[in-house]
Structure formats: structure tokens, C-alpha cells
Short mmCIF file of C-alpha atoms in Angstrom, two decimals:
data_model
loop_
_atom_site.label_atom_id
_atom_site.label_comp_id
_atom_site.label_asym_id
_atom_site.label_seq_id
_atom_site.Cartn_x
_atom_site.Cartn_y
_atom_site.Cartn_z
CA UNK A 211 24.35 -14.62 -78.65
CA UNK A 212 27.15 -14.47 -81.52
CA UNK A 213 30.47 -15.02 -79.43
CA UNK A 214 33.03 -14.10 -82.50
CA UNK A 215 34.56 -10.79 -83.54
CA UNK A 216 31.14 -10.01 -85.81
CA UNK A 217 31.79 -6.01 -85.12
CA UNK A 218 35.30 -6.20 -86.76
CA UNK A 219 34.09 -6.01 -90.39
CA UNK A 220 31.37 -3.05 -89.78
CA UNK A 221 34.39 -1.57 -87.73
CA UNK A 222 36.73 -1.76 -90.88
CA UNK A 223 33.90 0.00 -92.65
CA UNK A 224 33.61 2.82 -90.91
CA UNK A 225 37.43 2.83 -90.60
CA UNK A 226 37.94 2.71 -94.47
CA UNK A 227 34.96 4.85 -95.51
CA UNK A 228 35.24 7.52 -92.91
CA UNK A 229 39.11 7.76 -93.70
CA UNK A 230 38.35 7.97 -97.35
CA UNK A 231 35.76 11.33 -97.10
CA UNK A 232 37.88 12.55 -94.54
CA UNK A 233 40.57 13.09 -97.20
CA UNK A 234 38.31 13.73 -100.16
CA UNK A 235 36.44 16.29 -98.22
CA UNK A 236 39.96 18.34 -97.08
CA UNK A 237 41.07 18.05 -100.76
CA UNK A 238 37.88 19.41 -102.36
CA UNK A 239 38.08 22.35 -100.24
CA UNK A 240 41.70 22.74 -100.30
CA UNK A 241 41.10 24.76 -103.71
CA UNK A 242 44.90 23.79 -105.03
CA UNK A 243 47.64 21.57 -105.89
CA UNK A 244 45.05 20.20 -108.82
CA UNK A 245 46.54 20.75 -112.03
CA UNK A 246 50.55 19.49 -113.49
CA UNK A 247 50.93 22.04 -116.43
CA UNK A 248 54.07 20.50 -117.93
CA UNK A 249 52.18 17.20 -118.06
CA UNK A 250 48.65 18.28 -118.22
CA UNK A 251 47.61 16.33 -115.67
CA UNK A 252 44.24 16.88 -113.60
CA UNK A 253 42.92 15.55 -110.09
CA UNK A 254 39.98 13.46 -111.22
CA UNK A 255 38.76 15.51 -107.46
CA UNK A 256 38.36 18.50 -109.66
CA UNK A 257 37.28 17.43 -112.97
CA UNK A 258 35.71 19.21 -114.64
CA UNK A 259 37.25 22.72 -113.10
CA UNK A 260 34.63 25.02 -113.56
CA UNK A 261 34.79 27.83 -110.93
CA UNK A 262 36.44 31.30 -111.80
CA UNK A 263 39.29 29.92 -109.56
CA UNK A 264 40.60 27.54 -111.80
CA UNK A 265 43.86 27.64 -113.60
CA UNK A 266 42.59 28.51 -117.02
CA UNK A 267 44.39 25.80 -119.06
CA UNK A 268 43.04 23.09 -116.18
CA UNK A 269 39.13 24.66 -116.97
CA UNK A 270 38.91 22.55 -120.14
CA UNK A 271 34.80 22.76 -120.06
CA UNK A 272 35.04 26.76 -118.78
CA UNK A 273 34.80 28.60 -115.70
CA UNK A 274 31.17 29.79 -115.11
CA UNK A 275 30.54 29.05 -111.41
CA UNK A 276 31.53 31.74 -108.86
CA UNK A 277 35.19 31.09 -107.14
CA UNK A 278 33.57 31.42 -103.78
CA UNK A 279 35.36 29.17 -101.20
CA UNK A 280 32.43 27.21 -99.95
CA UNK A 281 31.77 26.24 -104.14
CA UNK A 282 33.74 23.02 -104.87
CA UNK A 283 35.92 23.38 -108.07
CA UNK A 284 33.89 20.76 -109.48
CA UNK A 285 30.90 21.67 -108.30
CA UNK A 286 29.25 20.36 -111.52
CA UNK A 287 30.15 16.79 -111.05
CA UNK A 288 31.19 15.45 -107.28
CA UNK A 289 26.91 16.10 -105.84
CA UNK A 290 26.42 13.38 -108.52
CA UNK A 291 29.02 11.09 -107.81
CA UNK A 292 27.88 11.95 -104.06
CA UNK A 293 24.70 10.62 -105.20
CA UNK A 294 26.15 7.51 -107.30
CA UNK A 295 28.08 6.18 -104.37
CA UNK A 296 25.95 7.24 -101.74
CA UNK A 297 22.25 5.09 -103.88
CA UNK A 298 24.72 2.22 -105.11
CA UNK A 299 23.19 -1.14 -103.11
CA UNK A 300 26.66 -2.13 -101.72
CA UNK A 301 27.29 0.95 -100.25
CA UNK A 302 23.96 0.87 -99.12
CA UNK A 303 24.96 -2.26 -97.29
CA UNK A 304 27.82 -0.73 -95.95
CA UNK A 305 26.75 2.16 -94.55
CA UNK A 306 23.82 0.58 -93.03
CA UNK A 307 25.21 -1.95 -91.35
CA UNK A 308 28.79 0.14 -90.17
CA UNK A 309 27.00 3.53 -89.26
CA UNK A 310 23.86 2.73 -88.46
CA UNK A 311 23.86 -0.62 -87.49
CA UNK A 312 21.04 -1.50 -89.13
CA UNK A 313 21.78 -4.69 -88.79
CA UNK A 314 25.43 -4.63 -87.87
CA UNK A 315 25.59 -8.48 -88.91
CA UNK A 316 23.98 -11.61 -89.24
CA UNK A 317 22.25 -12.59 -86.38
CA UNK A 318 22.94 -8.98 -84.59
CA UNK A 319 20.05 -7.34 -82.75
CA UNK A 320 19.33 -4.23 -85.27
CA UNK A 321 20.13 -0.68 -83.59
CA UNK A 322 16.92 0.20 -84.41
CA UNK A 323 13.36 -0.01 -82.59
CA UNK A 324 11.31 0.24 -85.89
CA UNK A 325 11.71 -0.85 -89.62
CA UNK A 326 9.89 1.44 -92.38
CA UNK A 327 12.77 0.18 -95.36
CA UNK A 328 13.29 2.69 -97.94
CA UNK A 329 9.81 3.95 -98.50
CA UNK A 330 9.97 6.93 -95.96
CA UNK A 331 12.09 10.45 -96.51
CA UNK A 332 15.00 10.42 -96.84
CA UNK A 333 15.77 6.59 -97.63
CA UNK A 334 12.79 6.79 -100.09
CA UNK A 335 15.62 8.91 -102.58
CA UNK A 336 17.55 5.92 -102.66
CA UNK A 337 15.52 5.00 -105.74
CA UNK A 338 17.80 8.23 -107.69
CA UNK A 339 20.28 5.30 -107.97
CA UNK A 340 19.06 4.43 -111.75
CA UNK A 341 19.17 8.11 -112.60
CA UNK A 342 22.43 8.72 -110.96
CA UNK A 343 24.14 6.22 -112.82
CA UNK A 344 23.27 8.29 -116.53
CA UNK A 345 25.56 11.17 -115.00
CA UNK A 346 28.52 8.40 -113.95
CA UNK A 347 28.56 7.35 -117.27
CA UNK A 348 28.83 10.86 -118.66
CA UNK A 349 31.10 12.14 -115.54
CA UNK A 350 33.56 8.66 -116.53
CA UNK A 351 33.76 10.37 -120.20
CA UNK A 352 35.20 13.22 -118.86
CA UNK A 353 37.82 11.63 -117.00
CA UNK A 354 38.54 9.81 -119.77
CA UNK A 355 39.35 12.99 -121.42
CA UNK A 356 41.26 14.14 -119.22
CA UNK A 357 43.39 11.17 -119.41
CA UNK A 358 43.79 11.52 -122.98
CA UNK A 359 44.56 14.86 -122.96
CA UNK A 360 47.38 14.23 -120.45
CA UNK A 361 49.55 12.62 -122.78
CA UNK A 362 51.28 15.92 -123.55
CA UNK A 363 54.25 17.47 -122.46
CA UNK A 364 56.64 20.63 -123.65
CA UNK A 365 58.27 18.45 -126.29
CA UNK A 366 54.59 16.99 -127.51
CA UNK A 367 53.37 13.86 -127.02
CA UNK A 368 54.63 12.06 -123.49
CA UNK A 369 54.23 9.35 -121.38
CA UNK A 370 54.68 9.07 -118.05
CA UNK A 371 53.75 6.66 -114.52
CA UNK A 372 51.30 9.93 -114.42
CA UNK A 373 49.92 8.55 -117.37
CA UNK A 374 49.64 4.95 -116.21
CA UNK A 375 47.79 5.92 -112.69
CA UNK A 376 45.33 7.98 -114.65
CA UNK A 377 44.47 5.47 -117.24
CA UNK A 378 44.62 2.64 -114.62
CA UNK A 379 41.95 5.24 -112.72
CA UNK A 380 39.81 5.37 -115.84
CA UNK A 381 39.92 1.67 -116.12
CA UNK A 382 38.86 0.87 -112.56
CA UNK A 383 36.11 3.59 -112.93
CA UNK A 384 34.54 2.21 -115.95
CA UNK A 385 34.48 -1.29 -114.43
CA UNK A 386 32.76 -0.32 -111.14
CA UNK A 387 30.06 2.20 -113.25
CA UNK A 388 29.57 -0.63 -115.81
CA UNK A 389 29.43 -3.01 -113.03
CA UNK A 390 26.12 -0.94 -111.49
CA UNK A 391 23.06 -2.99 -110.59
CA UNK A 392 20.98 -0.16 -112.95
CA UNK A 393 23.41 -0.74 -116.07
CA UNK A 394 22.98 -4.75 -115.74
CA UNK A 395 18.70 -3.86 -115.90
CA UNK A 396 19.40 -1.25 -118.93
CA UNK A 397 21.40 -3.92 -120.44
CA UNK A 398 19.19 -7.13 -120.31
CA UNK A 399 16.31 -6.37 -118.28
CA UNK A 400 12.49 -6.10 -119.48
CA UNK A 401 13.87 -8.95 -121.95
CA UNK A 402 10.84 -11.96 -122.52
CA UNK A 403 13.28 -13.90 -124.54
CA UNK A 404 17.13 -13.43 -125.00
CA UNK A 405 17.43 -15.75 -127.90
CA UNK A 406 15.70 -12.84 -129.70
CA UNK A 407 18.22 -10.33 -128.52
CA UNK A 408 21.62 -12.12 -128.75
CA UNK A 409 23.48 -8.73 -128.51
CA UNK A 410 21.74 -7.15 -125.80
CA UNK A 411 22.16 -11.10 -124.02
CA UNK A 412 26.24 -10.98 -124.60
CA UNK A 413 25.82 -7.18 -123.16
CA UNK A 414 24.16 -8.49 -120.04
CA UNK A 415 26.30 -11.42 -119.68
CA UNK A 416 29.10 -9.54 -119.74
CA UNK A 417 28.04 -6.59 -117.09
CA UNK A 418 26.77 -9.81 -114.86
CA UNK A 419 30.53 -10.94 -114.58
CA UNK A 420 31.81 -7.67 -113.35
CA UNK A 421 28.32 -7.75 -111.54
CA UNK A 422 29.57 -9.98 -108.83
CA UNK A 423 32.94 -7.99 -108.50
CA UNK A 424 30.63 -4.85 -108.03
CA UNK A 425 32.10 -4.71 -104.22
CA UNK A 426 35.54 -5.38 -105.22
CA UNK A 427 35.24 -2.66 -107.55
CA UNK A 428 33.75 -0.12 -105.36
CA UNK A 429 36.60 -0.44 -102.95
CA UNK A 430 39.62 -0.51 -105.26
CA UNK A 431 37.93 2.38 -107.26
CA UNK A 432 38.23 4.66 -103.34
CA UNK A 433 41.83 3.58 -103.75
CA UNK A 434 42.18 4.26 -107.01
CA UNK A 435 40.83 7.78 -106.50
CA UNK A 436 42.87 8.77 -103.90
CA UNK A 437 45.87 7.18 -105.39
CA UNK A 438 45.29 9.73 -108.21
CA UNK A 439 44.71 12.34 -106.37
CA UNK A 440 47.74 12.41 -104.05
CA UNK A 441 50.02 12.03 -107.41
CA UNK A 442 48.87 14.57 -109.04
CA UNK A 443 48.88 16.73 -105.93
CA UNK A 444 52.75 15.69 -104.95
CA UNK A 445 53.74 16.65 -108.28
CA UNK A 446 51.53 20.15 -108.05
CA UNK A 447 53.10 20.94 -104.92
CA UNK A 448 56.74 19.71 -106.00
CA UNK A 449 57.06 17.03 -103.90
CA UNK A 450 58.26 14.47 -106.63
CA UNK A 451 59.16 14.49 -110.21
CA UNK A 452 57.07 12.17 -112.57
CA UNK A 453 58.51 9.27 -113.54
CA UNK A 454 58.95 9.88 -117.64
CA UNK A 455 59.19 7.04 -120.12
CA UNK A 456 58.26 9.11 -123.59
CA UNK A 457 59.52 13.18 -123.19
#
């Protein structure tokens, strides 16, 4: 009965989300254009390099995994951030309502006949989401690191918009990951009484702030991602210079 454009948003969706693995999927696979050696700068796509493939100064963890083409370079990492984004409860939303329409909106018929929730295989591994947040936090580390270790350059220490997109990355990362449903529980749930745990309490109120950005978040950290990505890849490829403030 809903007269008004209700399919645009679930059409942006799918739009944005299908655009975004459509270019993270060519890039994984695309098995180049990673690594700035001048600058030490590395596609948070392929962090950490691991596969005999990788340029050697770029494997900063080593390179155990076979350099078969079908093996992403890290293969150690992305089938938990898979995991991360594909279990987080706003994508959930998302994907729900824009792929499967499931409902596609308020007051929408659902696309579906029956409703079993997520208690049934596969939906029933949704509950990973808890788990998979434990290997976000450690996977954010190591992007951290890299971002550290890319302010370097042939004279020594340097400092360039490279620098700024990967620490802005890093930033945006740790907001959305601390912003997770499961970290918000860790942080103050199972608590009887917050008075008796005032540091755990300023912990949760804290997470709860970025809580309600958690959408936001998820969004600008696609962008963010991608933004990354393509820098480090037009410098790789010699497309553009970086712009250098410090050597």
C-alpha cells in the first residue's frame, strides 16, 4: 500500500555494497600494485602479505602460504574481516533488507513465504559475530603497524598525504571495530551494578557514543578502505607522486 519511493534506500544498498566488493574482489586477486617501497606504504587489501608472492620487504609477518593465484595475499586476515562485516547487525540489516528483501522496508510485504530467523544453517553462524570481532581487534593492530612503519622514506623519517590517508584509515577502523555491538557487551555487559565498576562504566559509556554512529562508521570505513587502497595502488603503478611534507 506504501505509495513513496520506499525501494530507493535498499536500491542504494545494493548499489553501494555491490560496487564496493566488486572492487575489493578485482583488487585482491589482482596480486599487484600493493606495496610503495620508497615510502613503505602497504594496501591495508593485503595486510599482512603472507604468500610466497609478496615483495619481501612488504611481507613484514613472512611469506608461508603458497603464491598460488586463487590464494589471496592476505589470505590470513580478509576471511575474518569477511566474517566481521558480513555477522556485524547493521550489515545484517542491510543485506537483508537490499538483497534479500527480507523485509525491503517498513510496511513492505517480506520476499519471503516463511520466517525461521537466525536459528537455521547458514543464518544460525551469524552468532560468530562476538568471536569475529577478537580477530578485528588484532587485524586493526596490524594496520596500525603498518601505518607506523610507513613513516619512512630514503632520507629516514617522512611524512607524506600517504601518511595522512593511512592514519585517517586506522582512525576510522578503530572507531567502527570499537563501535561493535560485541565490544559495547565485553565492555559493560554482565554488570549488576556500575557504581561498583566506575572504569568499566566510563568504558561502556564511551563505546555507547560511537555505538549509535556504528552505521555511519561502517559506511565511511568502505570509503575509507578503498580510498586507501586506490592511493597506494596509483602510486605502485606510477600514476601520481605522493604529496611530501617531511623528506
Amino acid at each position: 500500500m506504501r505509495t513513496d519511493r520506499w525501494w530507493l534506500p535498499p536500491l542504494i544498498t545494493v548499489i553501494g555494497l555491490g560496487a564496493w566488493v566488486a572492487y575489493a574482489t578485482i583488487r585482491v586477486f589482482m596480486h599487484k600494485w600493493y606495496w610503495v617501497e620508497d615510502f613503505h606504504y602497504l594496501t591495508p587489501f593485503y595486510s599482512p602479505c603472507v604468500t610466497e608472492r609478496c615483495v619481501p620487504e612488504a611481507a613484514h609477518f613472512g611469506r608461508f602460504l603458497p603464491g598460488w593465484w586463487i590464494i589471496p595475499d592476505a589470505a590470513m586476515t580478509l576471511p575474518f574481516l569477511l566474517l566481521f562485516r558480513l555477522t556485524c547487525y547493521y550489515y545484517r540489516k542491510a543485506y537483508y533488507r537490499a538483497f534479500w528483501l527480507s523485509p525491503p522496508a517498513c510496511a513492505v510485504p517480506d520476499g519471503h513465504k516463511s520466517y525461521s530467523g537466525e536459528t537455521r544453517f547458514p543464518l544460525v553462524g551469524q552468532n560468530l559475530h562476538r568471536y569475529a570481532f577478537y580477530a578485528a581487534v588484532i587485524i586493526s593492530l596490524i594496520n596500525t603497524w603498518d601505518a607506523v612503519l610507513a613513516f619512512r622514506s630514503p632520507e629516514g623519517f617522512g611524512f607524506g598525504l600517504g601518511n595522512v590517508i593511512l592514519i585517517g584509515n586506522v582512525v576510522m577502523l578503530w572507531a567502527y571495530t570499537l563501535s561493535c555491538h560485541s565490544c559495547r557487551h565485553i565492555a559493560g555487559g554482565r554488570l549488576k551494578h556500575f557504581s561498583k565498576h566506575p572504569v568499566r562504566y566510563q568504558v561502556w559509556t564511551f563505546i555507547s557514543k560511537l555505538n549509535v554512529r556504528h552505521m555511519q562508521l561502517a559506511w565511511i570505513t568502505l570509503g575509507t578502505l578503498a580510498l586507501t587502497d586506490f592511493y597506494v595502488m596509483a602510486l605502485s603503478a606510477g600514476w601520481i607522486n605522493d604529496l611530501r611534507f617531511i623528506n
